Short mmCIF file of C-alpha atoms and ligand atoms in Angstrom, two decimals:
data_model
loop_
_atom_site.label_atom_id
_atom_site.label_comp_id
_atom_site.label_asym_id
_atom_site.label_seq_id
_atom_site.Cartn_x
_atom_site.Cartn_y
_atom_site.Cartn_z
CA MET A 24 2.53 -23.43 22.13
CA ALA A 25 0.52 -21.53 24.77
CA ASP A 26 3.63 -19.85 26.18
CA LEU A 27 4.82 -18.59 22.79
CA GLN A 28 3.79 -15.30 21.18
CA PRO A 29 1.74 -15.76 18.03
CA VAL A 30 3.59 -15.31 14.75
CA ASP A 31 1.08 -13.14 12.92
CA LEU A 32 1.81 -13.05 9.19
CA ARG A 33 -1.73 -12.14 8.09
CA SER A 34 -0.66 -8.60 7.27
CA ASP A 35 1.90 -5.93 8.09
CA THR A 36 -1.04 -3.94 9.47
CA VAL A 37 -0.93 -6.05 12.67
CA THR A 38 2.28 -4.43 13.99
CA LYS A 39 2.03 -2.90 17.44
CA PRO A 40 3.79 0.35 18.39
CA THR A 41 7.24 -0.22 19.88
CA ALA A 42 8.28 1.22 23.24
CA GLY A 43 10.11 4.05 21.43
CA MET A 44 7.05 4.84 19.34
CA ARG A 45 4.82 4.81 22.43
CA ALA A 46 7.19 7.26 24.12
CA ALA A 47 6.98 9.55 21.07
CA ILE A 48 3.17 9.29 21.19
CA ALA A 49 3.15 10.16 24.91
CA ALA A 50 5.38 13.19 24.37
CA ALA A 51 3.45 14.56 21.36
CA GLU A 52 2.39 18.19 21.41
CA VAL A 53 -1.19 18.38 20.18
CA GLY A 54 -3.90 20.85 19.19
CA ASP A 55 -7.15 20.80 17.24
CA ASP A 56 -6.16 19.74 13.74
CA VAL A 57 -9.56 20.69 12.29
CA PHE A 58 -8.54 24.25 13.19
CA GLY A 59 -5.10 23.49 11.68
CA GLU A 60 -3.60 23.87 15.16
CA ASP A 61 -1.94 20.54 15.80
CA PRO A 62 1.81 21.23 15.66
CA THR A 63 2.75 17.57 15.28
CA VAL A 64 0.35 17.04 12.39
CA ASN A 65 1.66 20.22 10.77
CA GLU A 66 5.21 18.95 11.20
CA LEU A 67 4.23 15.62 9.62
CA HIS A 68 2.71 17.47 6.66
CA ARG A 69 5.99 19.35 6.15
CA ARG A 70 8.10 16.20 6.49
CA ALA A 71 5.98 14.07 4.16
CA ALA A 72 5.76 16.77 1.49
CA SER A 73 9.50 17.43 1.57
CA LEU A 74 10.40 13.72 1.63
CA LEU A 75 8.42 13.22 -1.57
CA GLY A 76 9.36 16.56 -3.12
CA LYS A 77 5.78 17.84 -3.29
CA GLU A 78 4.14 21.10 -2.24
CA ALA A 79 1.68 19.80 0.30
CA ALA A 80 0.56 16.78 2.32
CA LEU A 81 -2.56 15.71 4.18
CA PHE A 82 -2.67 13.25 7.08
CA VAL A 83 -5.68 10.92 6.85
CA PRO A 84 -6.93 7.99 8.91
CA SER A 85 -6.29 5.23 6.36
CA GLY A 86 -4.88 4.22 3.02
CA THR A 87 -8.41 3.73 1.76
CA MET A 88 -9.27 7.35 2.51
CA ALA A 89 -6.01 8.59 0.96
CA ASN A 90 -6.85 6.77 -2.28
CA LEU A 91 -10.45 7.95 -2.26
CA LEU A 92 -9.38 11.57 -1.74
CA ALA A 93 -6.92 11.24 -4.62
CA PHE A 94 -9.73 10.04 -6.87
CA VAL A 95 -12.38 12.57 -5.85
CA SER A 96 -9.90 15.45 -5.97
CA GLN A 97 -8.65 14.63 -9.46
CA SER A 98 -11.72 13.44 -11.33
CA ARG A 99 -15.39 14.23 -11.71
CA PRO A 100 -18.33 11.84 -11.41
CA GLY A 101 -18.78 10.11 -14.75
CA ASP A 102 -15.07 10.19 -15.61
CA THR A 103 -13.09 7.00 -16.19
CA VAL A 104 -10.15 5.93 -14.05
CA ILE A 105 -7.59 3.37 -15.30
CA LEU A 106 -6.43 0.82 -12.72
CA HIS A 107 -4.85 -2.60 -12.64
CA ALA A 108 -7.43 -5.37 -12.28
CA ASP A 109 -5.69 -6.48 -9.08
CA SER A 110 -5.47 -2.98 -7.61
CA HIS A 111 -6.48 -2.37 -4.03
CA PRO A 112 -9.02 0.43 -4.73
CA PHE A 113 -10.83 -1.75 -7.26
CA ASN A 114 -10.83 -4.91 -5.14
CA TYR A 115 -10.78 -3.97 -1.48
CA GLU A 116 -12.05 -0.45 -0.86
CA SER A 117 -15.74 -1.23 -0.50
CA GLY A 118 -16.71 0.22 -3.86
CA GLY A 119 -15.86 3.79 -2.79
CA LEU A 120 -14.69 4.56 -6.32
CA GLY A 121 -18.22 3.97 -7.56
CA MET A 122 -20.26 5.23 -4.63
CA VAL A 123 -18.23 8.24 -3.48
CA ALA A 124 -16.05 9.24 -6.44
CA GLY A 125 -18.75 8.21 -8.94
CA VAL A 126 -16.18 7.19 -11.53
CA LEU A 127 -16.10 4.36 -14.03
CA THR A 128 -13.13 2.04 -13.78
CA LYS A 129 -11.28 0.53 -16.68
CA THR A 130 -9.19 -2.30 -15.27
CA LEU A 131 -6.18 -3.71 -17.10
CA PRO A 132 -4.17 -6.92 -16.77
CA GLY A 133 -0.41 -7.02 -16.29
CA ALA A 134 2.11 -9.29 -14.56
CA HIS A 135 2.50 -8.90 -10.76
CA GLY A 136 0.01 -6.06 -10.49
CA ILE A 137 2.18 -3.74 -12.62
CA LEU A 138 0.43 -1.72 -15.34
CA GLU A 139 1.91 -1.98 -18.83
CA PRO A 140 2.38 1.42 -20.49
CA GLU A 141 1.16 0.28 -23.91
CA ARG A 142 -2.04 -1.14 -22.45
CA VAL A 143 -2.57 2.15 -20.59
CA ARG A 144 -2.09 4.08 -23.83
CA ALA A 145 -4.60 1.85 -25.62
CA ALA A 146 -7.15 2.21 -22.80
CA VAL A 147 -7.29 6.00 -22.86
CA VAL A 148 -10.38 7.35 -24.55
CA ARG A 149 -9.84 10.83 -25.98
CA ASN A 150 -12.92 11.60 -27.89
CA GLU A 151 -14.79 14.84 -27.50
CA ASP A 152 -17.91 13.18 -28.93
CA HIS A 153 -20.37 13.49 -26.05
CA HIS A 154 -21.04 9.74 -26.05
CA TYR A 155 -17.79 9.12 -24.26
CA SER A 156 -16.64 9.34 -20.67
CA HIS A 157 -13.42 11.33 -20.13
CA THR A 158 -10.46 9.24 -18.99
CA THR A 159 -8.94 11.53 -16.40
CA LEU A 160 -6.78 9.49 -14.02
CA VAL A 161 -4.43 6.52 -13.93
CA GLY A 162 -3.72 4.76 -10.64
CA ILE A 163 -0.64 2.63 -9.99
CA GLU A 164 0.15 0.60 -6.86
CA ASN A 165 3.72 0.47 -5.55
CA THR A 166 4.38 -2.10 -4.14
CA THR A 167 1.54 -4.23 -5.45
CA ASN A 168 -0.48 -6.13 -2.88
CA ARG A 169 -2.17 -8.86 -4.94
CA GLY A 170 0.87 -8.82 -7.23
CA GLY A 171 3.06 -10.24 -4.44
CA GLY A 172 4.83 -7.09 -3.29
CA ALA A 173 6.30 -6.26 -6.71
CA PHE A 174 7.75 -2.80 -7.13
CA TYR A 175 7.63 -0.58 -10.20
CA PRO A 176 10.80 -0.09 -12.19
CA LEU A 177 11.17 3.69 -12.39
CA ARG A 178 11.21 3.51 -16.20
CA ILE A 179 7.66 2.12 -16.24
CA VAL A 180 6.42 4.91 -13.96
CA GLU A 181 8.06 7.45 -16.26
CA GLU A 182 6.40 5.91 -19.33
CA ILE A 183 2.96 5.83 -17.72
CA ALA A 184 3.44 9.41 -16.52
CA ALA A 185 4.32 10.51 -20.05
CA ILE A 186 1.16 8.87 -21.41
CA ALA A 187 -0.90 10.54 -18.68
CA ARG A 188 0.63 13.95 -19.45
CA GLU A 189 0.16 13.60 -23.22
CA ASN A 190 -3.51 12.90 -22.61
CA GLY A 191 -4.16 15.55 -19.99
CA MET A 192 -4.65 12.92 -17.27
CA ARG A 193 -3.48 12.73 -13.68
CA LEU A 194 -1.34 9.93 -12.21
CA HIS A 195 -1.94 8.74 -8.65
CA CYS A 196 0.32 6.26 -6.88
CA ASP A 197 -1.16 4.13 -4.12
CA GLY A 198 2.07 3.76 -2.20
CA ALA A 199 0.60 2.00 0.81
CA ARG A 200 3.97 0.16 0.87
CA LEU A 201 5.98 2.81 -1.00
CA PHE A 202 8.95 2.51 1.33
CA ASN A 203 9.18 -1.24 0.70
CA ALA A 204 9.55 -0.29 -2.97
CA VAL A 205 12.12 2.39 -2.10
CA VAL A 206 14.24 0.03 -0.02
CA ALA A 207 14.04 -2.84 -2.53
CA SER A 208 14.57 -0.81 -5.70
CA GLY A 209 17.02 1.84 -4.54
CA THR A 210 14.79 4.50 -6.14
CA SER A 211 14.04 7.30 -3.68
CA ALA A 212 10.49 8.19 -2.65
CA ALA A 213 10.95 11.57 -4.36
CA GLY A 214 12.30 9.78 -7.42
CA TYR A 215 9.05 7.86 -7.76
CA ALA A 216 6.90 10.83 -6.73
CA ARG A 217 8.43 13.17 -9.31
CA HIS A 218 6.45 11.38 -12.01
CA CYS A 219 3.16 11.23 -10.10
CA ASP A 220 0.67 14.01 -9.41
CA THR A 221 -0.36 12.50 -6.09
CA VAL A 222 1.14 9.76 -3.94
CA SER A 223 -0.28 8.19 -0.82
CA PHE A 224 1.60 6.07 1.67
CA CYS A 225 0.65 4.30 4.88
CA PHE A 226 2.29 4.53 8.29
CA SER A 227 0.19 1.64 9.59
CA LYS A 228 1.77 -1.17 7.53
CA GLY A 229 5.48 -1.99 7.48
CA LEU A 230 6.31 1.36 9.09
CA GLY A 231 4.65 0.10 12.26
CA ALA A 232 2.39 2.99 13.36
CA PRO A 233 -1.06 2.27 14.80
CA ALA A 234 -2.97 4.24 12.15
CA GLY A 235 -2.65 6.89 9.50
CA SER A 236 -1.67 7.54 5.91
CA VAL A 237 -0.71 10.62 4.01
CA LEU A 238 -1.60 12.03 0.59
CA VAL A 239 0.92 14.33 -1.06
CA GLY A 240 0.69 16.47 -4.18
CA ASP A 241 0.41 20.04 -5.41
CA ARG A 242 -1.21 22.61 -3.12
CA ALA A 243 -4.46 22.99 -5.08
CA THR A 244 -5.11 19.24 -5.20
CA ILE A 245 -4.32 18.79 -1.50
CA ASP A 246 -6.61 21.72 -0.65
CA ARG A 247 -9.45 19.96 -2.47
CA ALA A 248 -8.58 16.69 -0.71
CA HIS A 249 -8.67 18.54 2.64
CA ARG A 250 -12.24 19.62 1.98
CA TYR A 251 -13.27 16.07 1.02
CA ARG A 252 -11.51 14.67 4.09
CA LYS A 253 -13.78 16.84 6.23
CA MET A 254 -16.83 15.87 4.19
CA LEU A 255 -16.10 12.17 4.66
CA GLY A 256 -15.66 12.56 8.41
CA GLY A 257 -11.87 12.22 8.36
CA GLY A 258 -11.15 15.47 10.21
CA MET A 259 -9.38 14.34 13.37
CA ARG A 260 -8.85 16.61 16.35
CA GLN A 261 -5.76 15.99 18.53
CA ALA A 262 -4.33 13.80 15.80
CA GLY A 263 -0.80 14.71 16.87
CA VAL A 264 -0.70 11.52 18.94
CA LEU A 265 -0.95 9.59 15.67
CA ALA A 266 1.26 11.98 13.72
CA ALA A 267 3.97 11.53 16.37
CA ALA A 268 3.91 7.79 15.69
CA ALA A 269 4.16 8.51 11.97
CA LEU A 270 7.14 10.85 12.44
CA TYR A 271 8.82 8.25 14.63
CA ALA A 272 8.25 5.66 11.90
CA LEU A 273 9.89 7.92 9.30
CA ASP A 274 12.91 8.31 11.56
CA HIS A 275 13.31 4.71 12.69
CA HIS A 276 11.43 2.22 10.55
CA ILE A 277 12.32 2.82 6.91
CA GLU A 278 15.77 1.24 6.49
CA ARG A 279 14.79 -1.75 8.61
CA LEU A 280 12.20 -2.79 5.98
CA ALA A 281 15.16 -4.54 4.29
CA GLU A 282 15.12 -7.02 7.20
CA ASP A 283 11.50 -7.90 6.42
CA HIS A 284 12.45 -8.52 2.79
CA LEU A 285 15.29 -10.82 3.84
CA ARG A 286 13.03 -12.74 6.21
CA ALA A 287 10.39 -13.13 3.49
CA ARG A 288 13.08 -14.51 1.19
CA ARG A 289 14.41 -16.92 3.81
CA PHE A 290 10.87 -18.18 4.53
CA ARG A 291 10.25 -18.77 0.86
CA GLN A 292 13.60 -20.40 0.14
CA ALA A 293 13.18 -22.80 3.05
CA LEU A 294 9.86 -24.02 1.62
CA GLU A 295 10.83 -24.22 -2.04
CA GLY A 296 10.96 -27.80 -3.25
CA ILE A 297 8.15 -29.08 -1.02
CA PRO A 298 5.81 -30.73 -3.54
CA GLN A 299 2.54 -29.53 -1.95
CA ILE A 300 3.64 -25.88 -1.91
CA GLY A 301 3.94 -23.63 -4.92
CA PHE A 302 4.91 -19.99 -5.25
CA PRO A 303 2.72 -18.37 -7.89
CA LEU A 304 4.49 -15.01 -7.81
CA PRO A 305 7.98 -13.68 -7.14
CA SER A 306 8.42 -12.20 -3.63
CA PRO A 307 10.79 -9.27 -4.01
CA THR A 308 9.69 -7.44 -0.83
CA ASN A 309 7.75 -8.50 2.27
CA ILE A 310 4.79 -10.44 0.81
CA VAL A 311 4.85 -14.17 0.02
CA PHE A 312 1.96 -15.99 -1.64
CA LEU A 313 1.81 -19.76 -1.27
CA GLU A 314 -0.23 -22.02 -3.54
CA VAL A 315 -1.49 -25.05 -1.58
CA PRO A 316 -4.05 -27.81 -2.18
CA ASP A 317 -6.39 -26.46 0.53
CA ALA A 318 -5.81 -22.94 1.85
CA LEU A 319 -8.20 -23.22 4.79
CA ALA A 320 -6.69 -26.52 5.95
CA CYS A 321 -3.17 -25.09 5.65
CA VAL A 322 -4.03 -21.90 7.51
CA GLY A 323 -5.91 -23.87 10.18
CA HIS A 324 -3.01 -26.23 10.74
CA CYS A 325 -0.54 -23.35 11.05
CA ALA A 326 -2.87 -21.49 13.43
CA ASP A 327 -2.78 -24.54 15.71
CA CYS A 328 1.00 -23.98 15.85
CA GLY A 329 0.55 -20.28 16.67
CA VAL A 330 1.39 -19.12 13.11
CA PHE A 331 -1.29 -17.02 11.42
CA MET A 332 -1.58 -16.45 7.68
CA LEU A 333 -4.37 -15.18 5.43
CA PRO A 334 -6.25 -17.41 2.99
CA VAL A 335 -6.91 -15.26 -0.07
CA SER A 336 -8.58 -17.94 -2.24
CA SER A 337 -9.40 -21.63 -1.86
CA THR A 338 -5.79 -22.49 -2.78
CA ARG A 339 -3.79 -19.35 -2.05
CA VAL A 340 -2.35 -18.16 1.26
CA ARG A 341 -0.61 -14.86 2.01
CA ALA A 342 2.23 -14.35 4.50
CA VAL A 343 3.48 -10.81 5.17
CA PHE A 344 6.71 -10.05 7.04
CA HIS A 345 6.99 -7.02 9.30
CA LEU A 346 8.44 -5.30 12.35
CA ASP A 347 6.99 -7.80 14.83
CA ILE A 348 8.46 -10.89 13.12
CA ASP A 349 11.99 -11.78 14.17
CA ASP A 350 14.24 -14.63 13.01
CA ALA A 351 12.75 -17.04 15.56
CA GLY A 352 9.30 -16.17 14.17
CA VAL A 353 10.48 -17.04 10.66
CA ASP A 354 11.78 -20.39 11.92
CA ARG A 355 8.45 -21.15 13.57
CA ALA A 356 6.57 -20.16 10.42
CA ILE A 357 8.77 -22.43 8.28
CA ALA A 358 8.25 -25.34 10.67
CA ALA A 359 4.48 -24.78 10.78
CA VAL A 360 4.10 -24.71 6.99
CA ARG A 361 6.31 -27.81 6.62
CA ASP A 362 4.10 -29.63 9.14
CA ALA A 363 0.97 -28.41 7.37
CA ALA A 364 2.30 -29.69 4.04
CA ILE A 365 2.67 -33.17 5.54
CA ALA A 366 -0.73 -33.01 7.25
CA ILE A 367 -2.70 -31.83 4.21
CA ARG A 368 -0.99 -34.08 1.68
N1 TLP B 271 -4.29 -3.61 2.54
C1 TLP B 271 -4.66 -4.53 3.59
C2 TLP B 271 -6.04 -5.14 3.34
O1 TLP B 271 -6.98 -4.18 3.05
C3 TLP B 271 -6.05 -6.16 2.24
C4 TLP B 271 -3.61 -5.60 3.71
O2 TLP B 271 -3.65 -6.33 4.71
O3 TLP B 271 -2.75 -5.73 2.81
N2 TLP B 271 -3.53 0.10 -0.72
C5 TLP B 271 -2.91 -1.08 -0.58
C6 TLP B 271 -1.97 -1.53 -1.63
C7 TLP B 271 -3.15 -1.86 0.55
O4 TLP B 271 -2.53 -3.04 0.67
C8 TLP B 271 -4.04 -1.39 1.53
C9 TLP B 271 -4.36 -2.23 2.75
C10 TLP B 271 -4.66 -0.15 1.34
C11 TLP B 271 -4.38 0.58 0.20
C12 TLP B 271 -5.66 0.40 2.32
O5 TLP B 271 -5.08 0.79 3.52
P1 TLP B 271 -5.99 0.90 4.85
O6 TLP B 271 -6.15 -0.50 5.36
O7 TLP B 271 -5.16 1.78 5.74
O8 TLP B 271 -7.27 1.54 4.48
#
């Protein structure tokens, strides 16, 4: 296998910039973005805000920072934030919600990482008695990571937004993979965003850029987020080299996400029926979870064949399809998992 490229399915974050994206990076006009003088970053702000139908946008280094800024800009320490129990900020953002935003989290169950409106309604505490924390924000994740790449039906977003509005709360959407949801559901990014106060999305996942995410929302909220970005050390200088990659991704890498979804489906369908392999969740976009007797053994065996996947528990393995995985890569991944199933029986 030494002469073959690795098939890296651990995450869609592993994508490397294409030749076209590198050319866009090389040609980027730049300036000092902390002075607001980077023309490419400013252009990205305009594009992202208009694409989502919002007043303003802020380019940030990561999805984690975009979420954190959404929380600190729309809640106060001591408030309560409602999230799905499988949500990324609750599980994988180093406790920033507690340490930096200083909020309490109320986590709710729900199939495939999707919040259920009635559970959200029941979780809201509206009691002016000073014993209680104010519930000020709801966070949804679209698509869901631990939920297997599920996307929100627009109706559910509308219902949750209505509950948030009725209770004077904000709604944030962690759209790290928003465009996977857009492509799979047929709902536009602005269609989803209309119901949310803030939305973040990442350029560094399926869209294939080396780094960067954006937070969009109303001007006052984004102004607050801008201040917190500086406070947290996220003010970047000639960030236009990254913003150029992000703009290139918006132009060239959105529609093609459908190919990743097809490849994920083909991978899954080819392995269905193998007794040692289960599929605990549907895979409507680019993420496939496999249930296996021994995740480490399975991942180790596949790695020996040049196919890399992520063990996420002792029996669960994640494979994510992206820009750098072609049809031959899917074939190799199928063959490696089939072999592993025989080896670990
Ligand atoms: N997810 C990464 C890992 O952190 C697990 C991955 O490989 O899937 N929201 C969601 C839904 C995410 O999946 C991620 C990254 C983030 C936020 C954070 O983005 P970054 O890594 O840019 O901070």
